[in-house]
mmCIF file of C-alpha atoms in Angstrom:
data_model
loop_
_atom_site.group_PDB
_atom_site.id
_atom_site.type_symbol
_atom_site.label_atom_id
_atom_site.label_comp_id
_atom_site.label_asym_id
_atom_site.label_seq_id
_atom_site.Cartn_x
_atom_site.Cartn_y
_atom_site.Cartn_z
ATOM 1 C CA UNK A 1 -50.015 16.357 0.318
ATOM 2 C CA UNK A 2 -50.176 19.805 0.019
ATOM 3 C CA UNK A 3 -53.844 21.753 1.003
ATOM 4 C CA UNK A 4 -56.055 20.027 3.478
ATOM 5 C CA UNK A 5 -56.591 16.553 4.688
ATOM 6 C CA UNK A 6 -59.028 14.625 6.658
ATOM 7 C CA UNK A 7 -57.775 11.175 7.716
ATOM 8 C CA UNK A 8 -60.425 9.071 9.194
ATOM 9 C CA UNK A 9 -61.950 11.314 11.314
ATOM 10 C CA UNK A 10 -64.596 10.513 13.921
ATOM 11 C CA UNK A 11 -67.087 13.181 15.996
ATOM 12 C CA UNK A 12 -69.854 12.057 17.895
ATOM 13 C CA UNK A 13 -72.712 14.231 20.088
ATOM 14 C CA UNK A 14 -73.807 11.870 22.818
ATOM 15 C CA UNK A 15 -74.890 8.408 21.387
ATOM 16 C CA UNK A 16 -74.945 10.411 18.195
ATOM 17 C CA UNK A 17 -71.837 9.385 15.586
ATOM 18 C CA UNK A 18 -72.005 12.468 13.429
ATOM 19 C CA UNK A 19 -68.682 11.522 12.027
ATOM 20 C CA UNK A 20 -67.761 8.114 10.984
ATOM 21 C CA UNK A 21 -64.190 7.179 10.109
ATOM 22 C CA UNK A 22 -64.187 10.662 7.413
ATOM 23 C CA UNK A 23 -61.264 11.020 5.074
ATOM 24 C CA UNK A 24 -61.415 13.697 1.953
ATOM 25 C CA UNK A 25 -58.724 16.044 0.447
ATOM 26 C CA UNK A 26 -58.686 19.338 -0.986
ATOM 27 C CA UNK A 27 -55.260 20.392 -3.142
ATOM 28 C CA UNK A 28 -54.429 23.743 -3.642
ATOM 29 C CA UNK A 29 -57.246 25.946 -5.802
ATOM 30 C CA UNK A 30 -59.611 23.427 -5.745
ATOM 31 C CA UNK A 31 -63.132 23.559 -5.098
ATOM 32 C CA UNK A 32 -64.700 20.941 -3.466
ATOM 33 C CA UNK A 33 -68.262 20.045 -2.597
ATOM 34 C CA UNK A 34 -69.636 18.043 0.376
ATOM 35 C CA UNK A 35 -73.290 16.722 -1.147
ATOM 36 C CA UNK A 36 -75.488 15.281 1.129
ATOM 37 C CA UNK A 37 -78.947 14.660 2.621
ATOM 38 C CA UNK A 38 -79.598 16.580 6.425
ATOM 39 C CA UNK A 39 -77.939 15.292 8.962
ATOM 40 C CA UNK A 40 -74.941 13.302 7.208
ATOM 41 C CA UNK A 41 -72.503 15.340 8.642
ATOM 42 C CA UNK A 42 -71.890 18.238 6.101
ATOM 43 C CA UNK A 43 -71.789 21.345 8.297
ATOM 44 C CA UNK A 44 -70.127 19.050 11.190
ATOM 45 C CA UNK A 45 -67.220 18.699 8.910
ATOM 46 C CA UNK A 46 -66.716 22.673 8.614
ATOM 47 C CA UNK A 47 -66.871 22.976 11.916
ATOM 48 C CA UNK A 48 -63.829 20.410 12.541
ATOM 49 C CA UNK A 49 -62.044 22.040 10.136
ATOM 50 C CA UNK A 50 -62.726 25.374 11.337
ATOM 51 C CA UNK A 51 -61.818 24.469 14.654
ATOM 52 C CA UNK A 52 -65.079 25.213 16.184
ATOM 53 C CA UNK A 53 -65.386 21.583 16.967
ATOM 54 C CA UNK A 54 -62.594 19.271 18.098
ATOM 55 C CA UNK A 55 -62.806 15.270 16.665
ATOM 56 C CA UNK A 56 -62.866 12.451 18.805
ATOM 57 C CA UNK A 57 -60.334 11.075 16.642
ATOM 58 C CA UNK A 58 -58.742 10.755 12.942
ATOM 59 C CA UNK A 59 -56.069 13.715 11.661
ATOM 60 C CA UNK A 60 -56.964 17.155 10.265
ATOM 61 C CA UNK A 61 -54.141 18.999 8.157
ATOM 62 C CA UNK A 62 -53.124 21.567 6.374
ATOM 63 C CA UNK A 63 -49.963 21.035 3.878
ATOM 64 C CA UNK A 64 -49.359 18.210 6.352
ATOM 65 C CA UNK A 65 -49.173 20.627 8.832
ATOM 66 C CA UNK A 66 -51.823 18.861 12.014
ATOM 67 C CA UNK A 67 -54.289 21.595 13.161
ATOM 68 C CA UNK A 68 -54.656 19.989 16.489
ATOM 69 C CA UNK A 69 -54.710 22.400 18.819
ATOM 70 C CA UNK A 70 -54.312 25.627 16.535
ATOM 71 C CA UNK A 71 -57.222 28.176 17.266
ATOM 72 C CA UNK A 72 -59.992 28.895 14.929
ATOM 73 C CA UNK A 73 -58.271 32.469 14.835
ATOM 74 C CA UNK A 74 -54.736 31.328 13.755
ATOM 75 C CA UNK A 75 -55.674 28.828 10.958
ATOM 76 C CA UNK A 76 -56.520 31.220 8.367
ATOM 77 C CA UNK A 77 -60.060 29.748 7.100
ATOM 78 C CA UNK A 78 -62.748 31.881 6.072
ATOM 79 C CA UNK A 79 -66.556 30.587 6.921
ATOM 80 C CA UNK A 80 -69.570 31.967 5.145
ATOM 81 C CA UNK A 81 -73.336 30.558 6.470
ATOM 82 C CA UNK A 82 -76.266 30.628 4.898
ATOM 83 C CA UNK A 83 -78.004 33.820 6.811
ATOM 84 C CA UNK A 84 -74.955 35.600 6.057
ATOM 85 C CA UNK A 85 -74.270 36.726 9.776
ATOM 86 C CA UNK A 86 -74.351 40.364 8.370
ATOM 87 C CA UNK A 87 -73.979 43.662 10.566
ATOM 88 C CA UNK A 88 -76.870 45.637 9.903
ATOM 89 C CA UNK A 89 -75.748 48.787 11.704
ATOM 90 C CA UNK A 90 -73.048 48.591 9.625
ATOM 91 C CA UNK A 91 -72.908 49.203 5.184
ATOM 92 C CA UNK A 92 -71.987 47.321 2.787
ATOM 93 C CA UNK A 93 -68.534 48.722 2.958
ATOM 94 C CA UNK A 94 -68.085 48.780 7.007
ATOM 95 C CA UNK A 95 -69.190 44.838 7.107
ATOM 96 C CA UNK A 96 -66.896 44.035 4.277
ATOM 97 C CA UNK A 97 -63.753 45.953 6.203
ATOM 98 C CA UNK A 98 -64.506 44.101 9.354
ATOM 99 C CA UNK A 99 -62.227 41.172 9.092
ATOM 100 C CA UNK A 100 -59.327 43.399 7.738
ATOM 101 C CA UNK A 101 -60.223 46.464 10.695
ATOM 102 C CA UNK A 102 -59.663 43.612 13.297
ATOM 103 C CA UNK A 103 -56.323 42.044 11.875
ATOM 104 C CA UNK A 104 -55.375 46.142 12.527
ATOM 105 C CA UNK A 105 -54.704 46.806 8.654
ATOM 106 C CA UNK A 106 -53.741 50.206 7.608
ATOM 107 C CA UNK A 107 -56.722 52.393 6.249
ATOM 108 C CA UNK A 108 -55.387 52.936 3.137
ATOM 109 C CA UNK A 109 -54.838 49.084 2.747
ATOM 110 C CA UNK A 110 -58.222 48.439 3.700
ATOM 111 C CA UNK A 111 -59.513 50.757 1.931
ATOM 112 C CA UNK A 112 -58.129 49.567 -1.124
ATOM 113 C CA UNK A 113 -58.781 45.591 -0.821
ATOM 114 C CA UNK A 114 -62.696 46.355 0.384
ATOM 115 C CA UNK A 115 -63.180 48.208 -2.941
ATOM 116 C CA UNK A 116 -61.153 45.471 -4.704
ATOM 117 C CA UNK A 117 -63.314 42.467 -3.706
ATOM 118 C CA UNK A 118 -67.012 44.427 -4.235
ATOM 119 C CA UNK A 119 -65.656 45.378 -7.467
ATOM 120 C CA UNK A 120 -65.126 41.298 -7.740
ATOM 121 C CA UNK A 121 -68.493 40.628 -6.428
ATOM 122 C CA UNK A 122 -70.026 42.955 -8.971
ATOM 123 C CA UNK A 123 -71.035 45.401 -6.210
ATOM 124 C CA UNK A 124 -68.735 48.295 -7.367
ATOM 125 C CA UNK A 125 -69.962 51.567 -5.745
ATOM 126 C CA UNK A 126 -72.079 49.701 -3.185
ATOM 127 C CA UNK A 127 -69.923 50.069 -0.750
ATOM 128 C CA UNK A 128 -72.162 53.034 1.294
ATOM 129 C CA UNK A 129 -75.573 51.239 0.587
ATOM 130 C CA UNK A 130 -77.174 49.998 3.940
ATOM 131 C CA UNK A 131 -76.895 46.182 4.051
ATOM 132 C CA UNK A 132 -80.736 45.870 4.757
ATOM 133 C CA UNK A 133 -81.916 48.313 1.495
ATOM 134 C CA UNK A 134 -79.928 45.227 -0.346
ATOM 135 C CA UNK A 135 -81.432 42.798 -2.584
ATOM 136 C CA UNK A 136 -80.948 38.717 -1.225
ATOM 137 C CA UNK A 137 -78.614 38.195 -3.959
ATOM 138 C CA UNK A 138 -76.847 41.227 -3.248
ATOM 139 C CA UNK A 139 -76.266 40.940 0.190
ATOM 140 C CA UNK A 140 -75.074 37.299 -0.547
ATOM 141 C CA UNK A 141 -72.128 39.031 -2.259
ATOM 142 C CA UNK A 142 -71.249 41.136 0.463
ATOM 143 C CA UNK A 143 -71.234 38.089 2.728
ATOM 144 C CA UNK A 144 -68.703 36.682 0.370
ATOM 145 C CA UNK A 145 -66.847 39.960 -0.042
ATOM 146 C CA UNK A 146 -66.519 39.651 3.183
ATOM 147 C CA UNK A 147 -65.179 36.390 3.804
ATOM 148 C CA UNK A 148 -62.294 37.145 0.549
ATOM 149 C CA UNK A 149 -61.400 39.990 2.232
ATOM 150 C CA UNK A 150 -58.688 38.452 4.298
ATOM 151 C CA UNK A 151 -57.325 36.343 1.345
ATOM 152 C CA UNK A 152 -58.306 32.953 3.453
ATOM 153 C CA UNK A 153 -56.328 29.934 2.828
ATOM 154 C CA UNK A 154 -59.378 27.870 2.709
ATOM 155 C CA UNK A 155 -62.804 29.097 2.217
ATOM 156 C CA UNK A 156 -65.784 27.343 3.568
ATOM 157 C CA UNK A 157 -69.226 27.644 2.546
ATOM 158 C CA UNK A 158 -72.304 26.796 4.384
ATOM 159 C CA UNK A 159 -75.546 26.329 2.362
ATOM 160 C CA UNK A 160 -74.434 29.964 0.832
ATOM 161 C CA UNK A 161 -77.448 29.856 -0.983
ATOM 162 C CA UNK A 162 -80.115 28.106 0.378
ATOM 163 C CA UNK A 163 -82.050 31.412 1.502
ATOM 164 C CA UNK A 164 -82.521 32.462 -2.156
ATOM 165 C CA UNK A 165 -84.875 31.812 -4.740
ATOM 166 C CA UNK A 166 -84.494 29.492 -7.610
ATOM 167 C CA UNK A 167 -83.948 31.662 -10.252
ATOM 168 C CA UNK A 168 -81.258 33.574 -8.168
ATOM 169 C CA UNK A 169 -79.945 30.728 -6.870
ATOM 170 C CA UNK A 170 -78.980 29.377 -10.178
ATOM 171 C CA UNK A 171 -77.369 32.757 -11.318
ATOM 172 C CA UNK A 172 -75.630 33.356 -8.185
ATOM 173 C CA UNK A 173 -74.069 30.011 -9.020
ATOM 174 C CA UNK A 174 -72.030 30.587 -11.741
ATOM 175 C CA UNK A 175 -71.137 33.856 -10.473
ATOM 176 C CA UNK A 176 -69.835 32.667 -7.247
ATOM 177 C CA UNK A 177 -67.737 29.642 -9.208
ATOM 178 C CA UNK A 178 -66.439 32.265 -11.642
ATOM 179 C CA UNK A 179 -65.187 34.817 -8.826
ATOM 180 C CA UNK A 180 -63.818 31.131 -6.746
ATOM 181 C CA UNK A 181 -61.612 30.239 -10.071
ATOM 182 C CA UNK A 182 -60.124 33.730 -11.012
ATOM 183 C CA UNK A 183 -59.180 34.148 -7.453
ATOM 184 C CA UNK A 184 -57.640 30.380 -6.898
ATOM 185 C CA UNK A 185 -59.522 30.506 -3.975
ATOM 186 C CA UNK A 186 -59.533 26.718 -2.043
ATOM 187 C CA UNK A 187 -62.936 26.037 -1.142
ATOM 188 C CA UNK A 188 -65.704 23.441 0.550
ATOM 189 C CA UNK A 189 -68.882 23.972 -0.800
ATOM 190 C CA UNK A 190 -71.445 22.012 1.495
ATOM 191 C CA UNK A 191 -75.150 21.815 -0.212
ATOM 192 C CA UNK A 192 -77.864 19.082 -0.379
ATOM 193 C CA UNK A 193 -78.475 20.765 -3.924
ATOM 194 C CA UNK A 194 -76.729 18.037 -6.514
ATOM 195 C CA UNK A 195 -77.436 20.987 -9.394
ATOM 196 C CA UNK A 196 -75.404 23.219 -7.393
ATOM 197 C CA UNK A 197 -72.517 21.125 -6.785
ATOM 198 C CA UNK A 198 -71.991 19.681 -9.925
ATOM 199 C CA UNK A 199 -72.506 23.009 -11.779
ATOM 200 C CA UNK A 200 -69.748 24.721 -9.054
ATOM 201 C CA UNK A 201 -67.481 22.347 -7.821
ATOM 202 C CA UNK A 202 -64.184 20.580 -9.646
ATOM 203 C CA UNK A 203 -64.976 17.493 -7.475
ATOM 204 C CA UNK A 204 -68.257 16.162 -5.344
ATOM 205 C CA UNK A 205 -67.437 14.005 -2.302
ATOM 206 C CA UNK A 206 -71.377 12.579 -1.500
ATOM 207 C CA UNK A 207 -71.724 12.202 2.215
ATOM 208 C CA UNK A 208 -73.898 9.798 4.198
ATOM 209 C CA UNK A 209 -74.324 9.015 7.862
ATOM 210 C CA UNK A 210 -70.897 10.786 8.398
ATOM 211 C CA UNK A 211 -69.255 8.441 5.969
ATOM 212 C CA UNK A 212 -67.631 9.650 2.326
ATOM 213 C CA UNK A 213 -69.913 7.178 0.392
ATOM 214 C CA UNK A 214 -68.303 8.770 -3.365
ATOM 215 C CA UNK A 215 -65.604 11.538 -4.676
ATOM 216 C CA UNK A 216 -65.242 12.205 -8.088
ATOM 217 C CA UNK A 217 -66.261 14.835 -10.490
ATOM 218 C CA UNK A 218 -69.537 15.838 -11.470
ATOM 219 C CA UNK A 219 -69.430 13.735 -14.591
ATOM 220 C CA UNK A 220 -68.314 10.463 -13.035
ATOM 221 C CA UNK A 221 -70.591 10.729 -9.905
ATOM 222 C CA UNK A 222 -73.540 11.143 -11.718
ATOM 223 C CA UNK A 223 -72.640 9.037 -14.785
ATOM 224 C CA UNK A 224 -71.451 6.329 -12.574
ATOM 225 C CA UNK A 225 -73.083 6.178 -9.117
ATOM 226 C CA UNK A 226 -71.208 3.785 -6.694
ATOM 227 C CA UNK A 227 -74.026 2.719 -4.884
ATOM 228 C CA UNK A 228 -78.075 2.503 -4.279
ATOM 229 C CA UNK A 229 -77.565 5.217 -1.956
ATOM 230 C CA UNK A 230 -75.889 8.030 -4.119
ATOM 231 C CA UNK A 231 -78.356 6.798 -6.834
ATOM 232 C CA UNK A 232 -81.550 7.642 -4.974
ATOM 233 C CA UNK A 233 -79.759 10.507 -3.972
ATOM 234 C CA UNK A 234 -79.246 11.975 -7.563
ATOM 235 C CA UNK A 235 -82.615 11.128 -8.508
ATOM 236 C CA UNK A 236 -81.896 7.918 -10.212
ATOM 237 C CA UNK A 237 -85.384 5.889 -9.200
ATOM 238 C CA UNK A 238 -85.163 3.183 -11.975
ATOM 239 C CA UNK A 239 -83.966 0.744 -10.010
ATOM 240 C CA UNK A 240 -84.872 -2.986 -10.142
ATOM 241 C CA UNK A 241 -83.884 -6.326 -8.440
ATOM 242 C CA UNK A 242 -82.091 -8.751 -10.955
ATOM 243 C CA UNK A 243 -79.746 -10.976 -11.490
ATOM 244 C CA UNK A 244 -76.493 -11.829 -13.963
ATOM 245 C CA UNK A 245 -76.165 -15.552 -14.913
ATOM 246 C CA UNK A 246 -73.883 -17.128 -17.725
ATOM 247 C CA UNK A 247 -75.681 -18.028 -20.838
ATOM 248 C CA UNK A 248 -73.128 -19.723 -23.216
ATOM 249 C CA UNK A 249 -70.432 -18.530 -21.088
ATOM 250 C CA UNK A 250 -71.529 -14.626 -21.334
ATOM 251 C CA UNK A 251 -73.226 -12.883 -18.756
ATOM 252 C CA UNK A 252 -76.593 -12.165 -18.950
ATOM 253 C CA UNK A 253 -79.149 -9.770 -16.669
ATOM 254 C CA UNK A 254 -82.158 -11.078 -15.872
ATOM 255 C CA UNK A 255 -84.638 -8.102 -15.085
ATOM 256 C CA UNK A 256 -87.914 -7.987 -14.108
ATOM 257 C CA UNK A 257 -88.185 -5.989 -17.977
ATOM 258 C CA UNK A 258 -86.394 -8.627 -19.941
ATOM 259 C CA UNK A 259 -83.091 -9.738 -20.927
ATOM 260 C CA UNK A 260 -79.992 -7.794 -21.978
ATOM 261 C CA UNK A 261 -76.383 -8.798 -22.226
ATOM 262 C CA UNK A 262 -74.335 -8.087 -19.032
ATOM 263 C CA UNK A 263 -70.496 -7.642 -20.425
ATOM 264 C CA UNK A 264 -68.062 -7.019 -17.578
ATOM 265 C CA UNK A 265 -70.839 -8.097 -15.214
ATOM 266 C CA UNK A 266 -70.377 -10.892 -12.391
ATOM 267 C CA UNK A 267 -72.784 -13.431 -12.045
ATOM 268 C CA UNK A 268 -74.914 -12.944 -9.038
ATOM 269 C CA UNK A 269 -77.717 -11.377 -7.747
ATOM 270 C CA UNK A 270 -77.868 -7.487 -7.927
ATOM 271 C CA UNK A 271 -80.000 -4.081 -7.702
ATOM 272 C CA UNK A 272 -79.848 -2.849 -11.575
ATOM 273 C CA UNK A 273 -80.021 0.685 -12.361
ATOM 274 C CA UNK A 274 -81.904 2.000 -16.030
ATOM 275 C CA UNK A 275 -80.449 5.177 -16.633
ATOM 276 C CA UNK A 276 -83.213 8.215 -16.966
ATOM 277 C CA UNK A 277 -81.243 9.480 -19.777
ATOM 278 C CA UNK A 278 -80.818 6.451 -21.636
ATOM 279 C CA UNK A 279 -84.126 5.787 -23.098
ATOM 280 C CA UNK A 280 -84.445 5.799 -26.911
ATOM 281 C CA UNK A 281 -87.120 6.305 -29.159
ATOM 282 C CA UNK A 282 -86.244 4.776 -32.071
ATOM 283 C CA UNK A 283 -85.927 1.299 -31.546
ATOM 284 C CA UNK A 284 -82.325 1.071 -31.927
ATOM 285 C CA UNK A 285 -82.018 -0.315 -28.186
ATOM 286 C CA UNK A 286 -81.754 -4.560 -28.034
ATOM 287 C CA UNK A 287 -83.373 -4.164 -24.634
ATOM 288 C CA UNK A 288 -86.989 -3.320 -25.707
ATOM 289 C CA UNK A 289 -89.497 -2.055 -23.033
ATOM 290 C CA UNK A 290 -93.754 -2.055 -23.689
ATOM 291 C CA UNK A 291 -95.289 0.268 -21.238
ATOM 292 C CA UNK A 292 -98.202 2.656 -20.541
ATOM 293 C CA UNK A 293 -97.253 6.832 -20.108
ATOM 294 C CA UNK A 294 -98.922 7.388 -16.899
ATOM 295 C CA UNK A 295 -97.404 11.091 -16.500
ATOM 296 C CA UNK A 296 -95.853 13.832 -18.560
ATOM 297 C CA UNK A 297 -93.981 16.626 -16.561
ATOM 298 C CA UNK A 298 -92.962 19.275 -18.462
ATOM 299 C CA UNK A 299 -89.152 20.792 -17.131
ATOM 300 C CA UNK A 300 -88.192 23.676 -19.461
ATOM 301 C CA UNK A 301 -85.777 22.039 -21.791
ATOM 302 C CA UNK A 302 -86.617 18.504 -21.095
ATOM 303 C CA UNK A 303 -90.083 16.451 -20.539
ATOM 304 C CA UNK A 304 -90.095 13.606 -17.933
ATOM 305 C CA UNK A 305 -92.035 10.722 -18.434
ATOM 306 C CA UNK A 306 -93.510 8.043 -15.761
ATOM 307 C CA UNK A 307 -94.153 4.441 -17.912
ATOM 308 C CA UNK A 308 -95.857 1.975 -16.384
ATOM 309 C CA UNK A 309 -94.267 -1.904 -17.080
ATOM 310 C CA UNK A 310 -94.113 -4.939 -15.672
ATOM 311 C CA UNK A 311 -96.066 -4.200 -12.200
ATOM 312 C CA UNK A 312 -92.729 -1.175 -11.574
ATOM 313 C CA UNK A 313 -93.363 3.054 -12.615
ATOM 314 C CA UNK A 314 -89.912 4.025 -14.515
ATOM 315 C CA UNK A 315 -88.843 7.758 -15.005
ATOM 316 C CA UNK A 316 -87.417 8.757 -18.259
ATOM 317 C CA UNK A 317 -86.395 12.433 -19.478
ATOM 318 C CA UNK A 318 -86.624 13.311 -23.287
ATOM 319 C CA UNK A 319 -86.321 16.158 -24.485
ATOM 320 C CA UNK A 320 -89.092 18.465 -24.660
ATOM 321 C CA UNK A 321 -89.730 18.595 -28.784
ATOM 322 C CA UNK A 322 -89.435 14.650 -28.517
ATOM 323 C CA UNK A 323 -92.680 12.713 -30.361
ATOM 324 C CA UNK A 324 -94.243 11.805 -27.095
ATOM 325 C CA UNK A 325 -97.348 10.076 -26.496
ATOM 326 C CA UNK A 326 -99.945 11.571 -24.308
ATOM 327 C CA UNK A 327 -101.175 9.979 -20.519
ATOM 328 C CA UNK A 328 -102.679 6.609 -20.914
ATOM 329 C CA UNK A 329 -101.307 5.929 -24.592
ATOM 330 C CA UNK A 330 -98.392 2.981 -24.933
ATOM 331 C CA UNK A 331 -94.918 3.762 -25.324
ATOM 332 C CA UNK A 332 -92.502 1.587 -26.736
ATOM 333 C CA UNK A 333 -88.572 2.323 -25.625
ATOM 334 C CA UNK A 334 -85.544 0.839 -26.209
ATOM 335 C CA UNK A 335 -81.971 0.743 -24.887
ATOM 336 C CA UNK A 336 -78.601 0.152 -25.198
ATOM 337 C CA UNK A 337 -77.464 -2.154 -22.063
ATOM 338 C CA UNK A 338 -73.608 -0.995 -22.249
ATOM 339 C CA UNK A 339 -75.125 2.939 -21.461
ATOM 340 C CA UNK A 340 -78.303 2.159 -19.873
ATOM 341 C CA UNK A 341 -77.699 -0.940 -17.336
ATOM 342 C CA UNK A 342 -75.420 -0.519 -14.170
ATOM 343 C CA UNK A 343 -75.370 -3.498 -11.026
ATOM 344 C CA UNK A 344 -74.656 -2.929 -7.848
ATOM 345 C CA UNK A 345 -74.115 -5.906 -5.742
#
């Protein structure tokens, strides 16, 4: 396979196993975010790769090429933290050049690629401001001017954004996708933000305890959540102990709300997921809930509401011109089992 690979790879600190038996690919052009709580193993990943780190075991490669052994100098990957690791005796121009002045570039070469990526950035004509006169934002692009620069084979991206405030944050990422996909630059995008990765990334690969736990894109992961884990992890708190029997030969859940049909469903015992998203108002649903609003929280577009039913407090977003009743009034929802229901055994 062409790009990089991690074959079950294994890195441990002590009695610490930061890395447990990893394995994740990224092709050519892709963009790829690790998502995952502190700790999981996110940044220890980058460093591997990077060659910062060396792993107890498992294969690391690049267009099957094995980077064992090959220094972090000669492997042609570009980092970028969070704090940006900026020079600031140097200006937006100087710190851009850096990586280009040490691989001993002409001047007129340089001189022409460090205008090329600002002007990419959106920092056009920055290039003589002093790095600490610059915005967060803006010194976020020089720090990934910076790291283009040298035209990396892989770029890798620690918490890029995790410094900044919301409302930048979620500007910045669209910006940085956009400059990522008209350059066809390979990327790992490591954040514990799910918003961010699924708005930037082509595919999510949701990390626990050092372990890949999902990989898919943005879509599947959060439409179809492998496991209780990567469910609590998006935010999806409905969740419910239950079981699938055969009534007449067709499955059936048995929930602590009711009964819906089960199709596709084994029999067993399982923990049953109700979508946030899946709620209806107008009694369409055959899977009928009675509850009590015990909190409205208003979100911009959309209005979350906490129901209280049968002993459990369920989350459901609407959105916000939706005919809601107010705390303490009774709600009645519905839902359609085939979009709202998912097991996990």
């Amino acid at each position: 396979m062409q790009g990089l690979q991690l074959n079950d790879v294994y890195k441990s600190y002590g009695e610490t196993q930061a890395l447990n038996g990893i394995s994740f690919q990224v092709a050519p052009g892709e963009i790829l975010a690790l998502l995952g709580p502190s700790g999981c193993g996110k940044s220890t990943a980058l460093a591997l790769i990077a060659g910062l780190e060396a792993p107890d075991r498992g294969a690391i490669t690049w267009d099957e090429h094995d980077l064992s052994g090959v220094p972090t100098h000669l492997r042609g990957f570009g980092l970028m933290f969070q704090d940006y690791a900026l020079f600031p005796h140097l200006d937006a121009f100087e710190n851009v050049a850096f990586g280009l002045r040490m691989a001993r570039l002409p001047q007129e070469q340089v001189a022409r690629r460090v205008n090329e990526v600002l002007e990419l950035v959106g920092l056009a004509g920055f290039g003589r401001r002093e790095v600490q006169a610059l915005s967060g934002g803006e010194q976020q692009r020089v720090a990934l001017a910076r790291s283009l620069a040298p035209r990396p084979r892989l770029l890798m991206l620690d918490e890029p954004l995790g410094s900044l405030d919301r409302a930048l944050r979620e500007r910045l990422v669209s910006d940085v996708r956009q400059i990522l996909r008209q350059m066809r630059q390979t990327a790992i995008y490591v954040t514990h933000d799910q918003e961010e990765a699924f708005a930037l990334a082509d595919r999510v690969a949701v990390m626990n305890a050092g372990r890949v736990e999902q990989s898919g894109d943005p879509q599947q992961i959060y439409r179809q959540p492998v496991n209780v884990f990567v469910a609590r992890f998006l935010g999806l708190s409905n969740l419910m102990a239950g079981e699938v029997r055969l009534v007449d030969s067709r499955p059936v859940a048995f929930l602590p709300i009711g009964q819906a049909p089960a199709p596709g469903m084994s029999p067993g015992k399982a923990t049953f997921l109700l979508r946030p998203d899946a709620a209806l108002l107008d009694g369409s649903g055959t899977l009928q809930l009675a509850g009590q609003v015990v909190e409205l929280s208003f979100r911009g577009n959309l209005c979350r509401v906490v129901v209280s039913a049968h002993g459990l407090e369920l989350s459901f977003d609407f959105l916000s011109s939706a005919p809601l009743p107010t705390e303490g009034q009774p709600i009645q929802l519905s839902f359609d089992p085939t979009q709202a229901l998912q097991a996990f055994s």
